XYZ file of C-alpha atoms in Angstrom:
471
model
C 114.558 78.496 123.356
C 116.869 80.898 121.553
C 115.514 83.468 119.139
C 118.051 84.078 116.418
C 117.864 87.309 114.424
C 119.825 87.278 111.191
C 122.493 89.909 110.704
C 120.678 91.291 107.684
C 117.639 92.171 109.809
C 119.855 94.276 112.064
C 121.291 96.008 109.003
C 117.794 96.857 107.753
C 116.827 98.094 111.209
C 119.844 100.395 111.460
C 119.179 101.815 107.984
C 115.528 102.457 108.871
C 116.457 104.133 112.171
C 118.960 106.317 110.324
C 116.299 107.508 107.884
C 113.828 108.104 110.732
C 116.441 110.314 112.389
C 116.816 112.116 109.067
C 113.059 112.776 108.941
C 113.214 114.274 112.440
C 116.069 116.528 111.310
C 113.939 117.697 108.379
C 111.160 118.576 110.813
C 113.560 120.596 112.972
C 115.348 122.341 110.089
C 112.298 122.864 107.886
C 111.335 126.259 109.299
C 114.745 127.912 108.924
C 116.286 128.917 105.591
C 119.834 128.221 106.783
C 118.727 124.943 108.362
C 117.092 123.818 105.114
C 120.236 124.580 103.129
C 122.448 122.676 105.601
C 120.021 119.741 105.673
C 119.906 119.428 101.887
C 123.689 119.778 101.417
C 124.384 117.284 104.208
C 121.969 114.711 102.755
C 123.202 115.088 99.192
C 126.811 114.519 100.305
C 126.067 111.546 102.593
C 123.623 109.859 100.210
C 125.975 110.384 97.286
C 128.995 108.960 99.125
C 127.149 105.936 100.508
C 125.397 105.202 97.210
C 128.702 105.293 95.337
C 130.508 103.004 97.795
C 128.026 100.189 98.531
C 127.165 97.293 96.225
C 124.239 97.462 93.823
C 122.268 94.959 95.923
C 122.754 96.963 99.115
C 121.951 100.220 97.325
C 118.694 98.735 96.040
C 117.741 97.725 99.588
C 118.596 101.211 100.867
C 116.374 102.777 98.184
C 113.356 100.633 99.106
C 113.762 101.243 102.845
C 114.329 104.944 102.215
C 111.084 105.158 100.231
C 109.112 103.405 102.948
C 110.533 105.378 105.860
C 110.467 108.783 104.171
C 106.873 108.463 102.990
C 105.673 107.012 106.276
C 107.633 109.659 108.168
C 105.931 112.370 106.129
C 102.518 110.957 107.069
C 103.370 110.827 110.767
C 104.782 114.357 110.813
C 101.802 115.855 108.967
C 98.858 113.841 110.287
C 99.878 113.046 113.838
C 102.416 115.650 114.898
C 100.609 118.391 112.930
C 103.928 119.815 111.803
C 104.455 121.171 108.300
C 107.912 120.333 106.980
C 109.032 122.914 104.431
C 111.503 120.503 102.848
C 110.547 118.045 100.108
C 112.941 115.496 101.565
C 111.257 112.578 99.761
C 112.779 113.861 96.493
C 116.227 113.027 97.868
C 115.544 109.449 96.775
C 116.446 110.511 93.223
C 120.143 110.649 94.261
C 120.604 106.926 95.116
C 118.263 105.950 92.261
C 120.314 107.872 89.711
C 123.627 106.478 91.026
C 122.188 102.938 90.972
C 121.203 103.505 87.359
C 124.708 104.764 86.490
C 126.393 101.849 88.269
C 124.040 99.417 86.521
C 125.217 100.464 83.058
C 128.029 97.917 83.346
C 125.498 95.112 83.727
C 123.965 93.245 80.804
C 120.844 94.947 79.488
C 117.541 93.069 79.454
C 115.779 93.331 76.092
C 112.098 92.790 76.852
C 111.281 96.407 77.673
C 113.885 98.253 75.601
C 111.378 99.524 73.033
C 108.892 100.694 75.692
C 111.650 102.466 77.651
C 112.834 104.350 74.566
C 109.256 105.336 73.687
C 108.591 106.560 77.234
C 111.776 108.651 77.278
C 110.874 110.135 73.903
C 107.362 110.970 75.094
C 108.759 112.769 78.142
C 110.991 114.867 75.873
C 107.999 115.736 73.680
C 106.053 116.659 76.800
C 108.744 119.138 77.757
C 107.840 121.102 74.632
C 104.097 120.666 75.289
C 104.509 122.017 78.822
C 106.649 124.959 77.680
C 103.927 126.002 75.232
C 101.334 125.956 78.012
C 100.117 129.396 79.095
C 99.692 128.242 82.705
C 103.073 126.563 83.191
C 104.356 126.220 86.740
C 107.941 124.968 86.421
C 108.324 123.873 90.038
C 105.304 121.596 89.983
C 106.074 120.418 86.444
C 109.588 119.294 87.402
C 108.251 117.363 90.414
C 105.599 115.683 88.278
C 107.900 114.665 85.446
C 110.250 113.307 88.119
C 107.665 110.577 88.843
C 108.082 109.127 85.351
C 111.872 109.497 85.417
C 112.029 107.667 88.753
C 109.981 104.880 87.192
C 112.436 104.621 84.280
C 115.518 104.690 86.526
C 114.127 101.929 88.736
C 112.968 99.809 85.810
C 116.310 99.954 83.991
C 118.283 99.243 87.180
C 116.152 96.221 88.121
C 116.286 94.911 84.550
C 120.093 94.911 84.598
C 120.721 93.488 88.103
C 119.734 90.179 89.657
C 118.523 91.668 92.922
C 117.542 89.346 95.767
C 114.177 90.855 96.688
C 112.527 87.896 98.435
C 114.275 88.504 101.763
C 113.470 92.206 101.614
C 109.738 91.947 100.961
C 109.461 89.244 103.621
C 110.866 91.699 106.157
C 108.648 94.528 104.911
C 105.625 92.227 105.081
C 106.039 91.378 108.761
C 106.926 94.922 109.834
C 103.966 96.284 107.859
C 101.542 93.819 109.464
C 102.854 94.672 112.926
C 102.627 98.453 112.501
C 99.271 98.282 110.725
C 97.623 96.130 113.390
C 99.012 98.265 116.223
C 97.745 101.433 114.544
C 94.322 99.916 113.925
C 93.942 98.692 117.527
C 95.048 101.906 119.243
C 93.305 104.165 116.723
C 96.541 105.775 115.574
C 95.167 106.396 112.114
C 92.951 109.102 110.722
C 91.118 107.167 108.035
C 91.991 103.486 108.709
C 94.241 103.436 105.643
C 97.568 104.056 107.318
C 100.185 101.381 107.074
C 103.965 101.227 106.923
C 103.636 103.286 103.726
C 101.370 105.992 105.092
C 97.953 107.088 103.890
C 98.981 107.664 100.290
C 101.167 104.575 100.101
C 98.238 102.158 100.064
C 99.069 100.939 96.571
C 102.721 100.200 97.294
C 101.798 98.577 100.596
C 99.274 96.335 98.861
C 101.920 95.168 96.401
C 104.253 94.016 99.193
C 101.354 92.438 101.033
C 100.489 90.429 97.910
C 104.029 89.331 97.002
C 105.054 87.373 100.097
C 102.001 85.088 100.580
C 101.835 84.291 96.859
C 105.540 83.469 96.811
C 105.098 81.063 99.729
C 101.879 79.590 98.303
C 103.526 78.916 94.933
C 106.261 76.969 96.722
C 103.616 75.015 98.618
C 101.984 73.951 95.346
C 105.267 72.231 94.436
C 105.798 70.760 97.897
C 108.508 73.260 98.880
C 106.602 74.875 101.764
C 104.472 73.575 104.657
C 100.694 73.966 104.647
C 100.639 75.366 108.197
C 103.093 78.148 107.289
C 101.067 79.250 104.262
C 97.796 79.263 106.267
C 99.417 81.463 108.913
C 100.750 83.892 106.299
C 97.378 83.928 104.510
C 95.492 84.906 107.672
C 98.040 87.634 108.425
C 97.644 88.982 104.894
C 93.859 89.074 105.179
C 94.156 90.952 108.461
C 96.579 93.403 106.868
C 94.245 94.135 103.960
C 91.277 94.544 106.312
C 93.190 96.869 108.620
C 93.953 99.119 105.647
C 90.421 98.823 104.272
C 91.821 97.253 101.112
C 88.883 95.118 99.989
C 90.284 94.652 96.477
C 93.474 93.123 97.890
C 91.405 90.436 99.613
C 89.545 89.582 96.401
C 92.746 89.452 94.335
C 94.535 87.291 96.910
C 91.811 84.613 96.787
C 91.566 84.892 92.991
C 95.324 84.362 92.579
C 95.312 81.368 94.926
C 92.685 79.652 92.783
C 94.270 80.669 89.464
C 97.758 79.489 90.455
C 96.457 76.139 91.679
C 94.973 75.619 88.204
C 98.036 76.923 86.311
C 100.354 74.660 88.302
C 98.292 71.688 87.074
C 98.361 70.327 90.597
C 94.652 70.770 91.189
C 93.416 68.685 94.103
C 91.158 69.146 97.081
C 94.219 69.572 99.291
C 95.618 72.356 97.130
C 92.366 74.291 97.506
C 92.486 74.201 101.309
C 94.096 77.636 101.553
C 91.705 79.417 99.132
C 88.759 77.883 100.997
C 90.159 79.062 104.339
C 90.753 82.529 102.882
C 87.199 82.780 101.543
C 85.703 81.439 104.762
C 87.730 83.829 106.925
C 86.607 87.001 105.147
C 83.096 87.266 106.664
C 84.443 86.532 110.147
C 87.228 89.077 109.846
C 84.862 91.712 108.488
C 82.564 91.213 111.475
C 85.539 91.797 113.756
C 86.489 94.961 111.869
C 82.901 96.263 111.970
C 82.811 95.577 115.719
C 85.994 97.616 116.176
C 84.951 100.298 113.680
C 81.115 100.647 113.571
C 81.442 103.184 110.749
C 82.078 100.219 108.424
C 78.649 98.770 109.160
C 77.481 100.111 105.780
C 79.609 97.461 104.084
C 77.512 94.512 102.939
C 79.059 91.218 101.917
C 77.097 90.706 98.731
C 77.872 90.465 95.030
C 75.489 93.335 94.283
C 77.415 95.622 96.647
C 80.755 94.720 95.071
C 79.318 95.282 91.595
C 77.825 98.672 92.475
C 81.041 99.656 94.267
C 83.192 98.906 91.226
C 80.870 99.986 88.403
C 79.357 102.875 90.331
C 82.639 104.776 89.988
C 82.557 105.373 93.763
C 79.716 107.783 93.056
C 77.730 106.728 96.127
C 78.291 109.662 98.443
C 82.079 110.007 98.471
C 82.564 111.867 95.181
C 80.188 113.971 93.136
C 81.727 112.537 89.982
C 83.062 109.030 89.604
C 86.520 108.095 88.379
C 85.391 107.157 84.890
C 82.872 109.999 84.703
C 85.581 112.608 85.253
C 87.726 111.116 82.496
C 84.796 111.150 80.087
C 83.914 114.751 80.876
C 87.495 115.880 80.377
C 88.003 114.076 77.077
C 84.797 115.580 75.763
C 86.526 118.984 75.999
C 89.796 117.837 74.362
C 90.704 118.496 70.747
C 92.581 115.889 68.682
C 96.155 117.117 69.457
C 95.356 117.178 73.188
C 94.036 113.618 73.021
C 97.247 112.502 71.291
C 99.824 114.505 73.278
C 97.962 115.407 76.470
C 98.403 118.720 78.255
C 101.977 118.236 79.431
C 103.231 116.123 82.320
C 101.948 117.513 85.595
C 98.825 119.043 84.125
C 96.935 115.912 85.128
C 93.640 117.193 83.929
C 91.690 119.931 82.215
C 89.092 119.541 84.925
C 89.950 123.116 85.811
C 87.706 124.087 82.879
C 84.903 121.824 84.088
C 84.941 121.608 87.861
C 86.697 124.826 88.826
C 84.340 126.844 86.656
C 81.406 124.977 88.168
C 82.607 125.885 91.662
C 83.356 129.475 90.685
C 87.050 129.087 91.492
C 89.712 131.205 89.850
C 92.250 129.040 88.013
C 95.792 129.937 88.986
C 97.559 126.561 89.168
C 95.905 123.893 87.037
C 98.702 121.514 88.043
C 97.032 121.304 91.450
C 93.690 120.317 89.944
C 94.230 116.648 90.817
C 94.847 117.278 94.513
C 92.173 119.925 94.764
C 89.640 117.826 92.905
C 89.884 114.867 95.248
C 88.523 117.144 97.980
C 85.810 118.642 95.801
C 84.004 115.914 93.991
C 86.147 113.709 91.766
C 89.037 111.263 91.720
C 91.372 110.246 88.915
C 92.713 106.801 88.069
C 96.277 106.008 87.016
C 94.969 105.538 83.487
C 93.294 108.952 83.561
C 96.394 110.675 84.920
C 98.615 109.247 82.161
C 96.121 110.126 79.421
C 95.701 113.667 80.696
C 99.444 114.173 81.218
C 100.638 112.734 77.919
C 97.664 111.535 75.910
C 97.682 108.267 74.024
C 101.396 108.427 73.209
C 102.271 108.334 76.930
C 99.869 105.444 77.470
C 101.481 103.276 74.747
C 104.727 102.374 76.612
C 102.801 101.568 79.796
C 100.511 99.244 77.846
C 103.604 97.533 76.403
C 105.060 97.054 79.900
C 101.775 95.646 81.200
C 100.960 93.393 78.229
C 104.415 91.813 77.944
C 104.877 91.225 81.654
C 101.365 89.835 82.065
C 101.351 87.479 79.077
C 104.904 86.210 79.622
C 104.339 85.587 83.338
C 101.087 83.773 82.613
C 102.754 81.578 80.004
C 105.763 80.909 82.255
C 103.505 79.668 85.069
C 102.836 76.560 82.964
C 106.423 75.387 83.535
C 107.383 72.292 85.521
C 110.320 74.134 87.105
C 109.167 75.105 90.624
C 111.588 78.031 90.980
C 110.551 79.547 87.667
C 106.894 78.990 88.580
C 107.370 80.693 91.947
C 109.011 83.767 90.394
C 106.360 84.193 87.731
C 103.458 83.379 90.053
C 104.590 86.188 92.364
C 104.946 88.549 89.397
C 101.526 87.578 88.060
C 99.833 88.221 91.409
C 101.579 91.549 91.949
C 100.728 92.570 88.384
C 97.057 91.878 89.089
C 97.228 94.338 91.978
C 99.076 96.857 89.812
C 96.352 96.600 87.166
C 93.769 97.510 89.785
C 95.856 100.459 90.958
C 96.370 101.538 87.366
C 92.820 101.271 86.026
C 90.775 101.947 89.173
C 93.178 103.426 91.709
C 95.925 105.936 90.995
C 99.501 104.672 91.116
C 100.977 107.547 89.074
C 100.964 110.283 91.708
C 103.613 109.280 94.263
C 107.270 108.267 94.197
C 106.818 105.083 96.231
C 104.160 103.678 93.886
C 106.179 104.542 90.783
C 109.308 103.001 92.298
C 107.388 99.803 93.072
C 106.014 99.788 89.504
C 109.574 100.143 88.196
C 110.677 97.215 90.360
C 107.816 95.048 89.052
C 108.471 95.625 85.359
C 112.254 95.679 85.766
C 112.315 92.318 87.569
C 109.836 90.923 85.022
C 112.094 92.012 82.177
C 115.163 90.386 83.746
C 113.403 87.121 84.618
C 111.746 86.754 81.229
C 114.938 87.608 79.337
C 116.757 84.919 81.320
C 114.056 82.360 80.583
C 114.619 82.729 76.857
C 118.045 81.141 77.298
C 116.681 77.998 78.973
């Protein structure tokens, strides 16, 4: 029996190995001023030349792989090799992203998110003035923070203009992620059981990829375009992946989307519910296996009351002194009207320095670090909270437009009889459900990989929905 590996897989592998080598170079050069300068100049030249020469499709693939490898490499270097790299090499991803955006200007512009994009850009410009008027401005941290929103815009606009083939890419990422995650979980090569191909802080982006592939295959199965056995296998792998990363919400959303899509496809039958039933029935068994491997999870009880207290309790059950929603309420109680409208300036994240730092007797020197410091001292912020505190309600408006349009249009489009259109929108709908969780309960607005994935989601949604209007 011959095992054939497609040429594209080898290309992805070589790109990933190249970026891994680059991470190792950053680790070696990071402690020398001359080495850092050479490393940065070398990368800017190579990335610029390659990004300019390759096609838009290939450049998009390079950007995604670069994000995964660089962020995972950073986790490995810091957590496992205990080596501090004094180079913010992950910010190099702005170079190929910017060139992809420039090259995409020749492509036809999608119209669905034009208004939201203009509003977001305008808000960022207003926030420049807000930040400059701040008495505690730290330009270095402010530039890095505002870069998160700019990366989101660059990715969104590029994906809205190009018809990228992303199915093959997230299929590859799915299998590699499952492999690395399971190996790490079995051998104990993870500090807090959350490591995956995206590292500790890439849980949100990892969950999005883990949701996309099984839903895409399941949606094809509903229209008779995929075998039942293949979807069951992929479903079990996905459940294992979510369990290995302690992503309980991903499991719930996967089952929920299976049931919802079976109803939306109007192909409801006992046979179509086989996979959701298997998924639901497998969860208790898989959890028992996880608890056997990791006894520290024995506190987890499979009951509706536990899930309800976990979600509505704001995680205020021993992990944080203040819950996610509590911290937002406390902060907004100290805001005046202009601050509620415009926020404190991108990067400020929170005025919790006035509340929590004072309570701990800490001297405030860099309020921009309040978010990172706070997570170790009693509170956590959601994506919603971060946006409100950075830019107030005017920064939240464009994100609500992105979410509302993509969600409602995808939901409506899932009622189509066209299997390909159903598959595209079913995948978008499922991934959007995970994004909503990361936005309202998690925090997807603090890292480049999550913001890039968010840009991909809304950019692809804009392109697909704009194309559907012509049908």
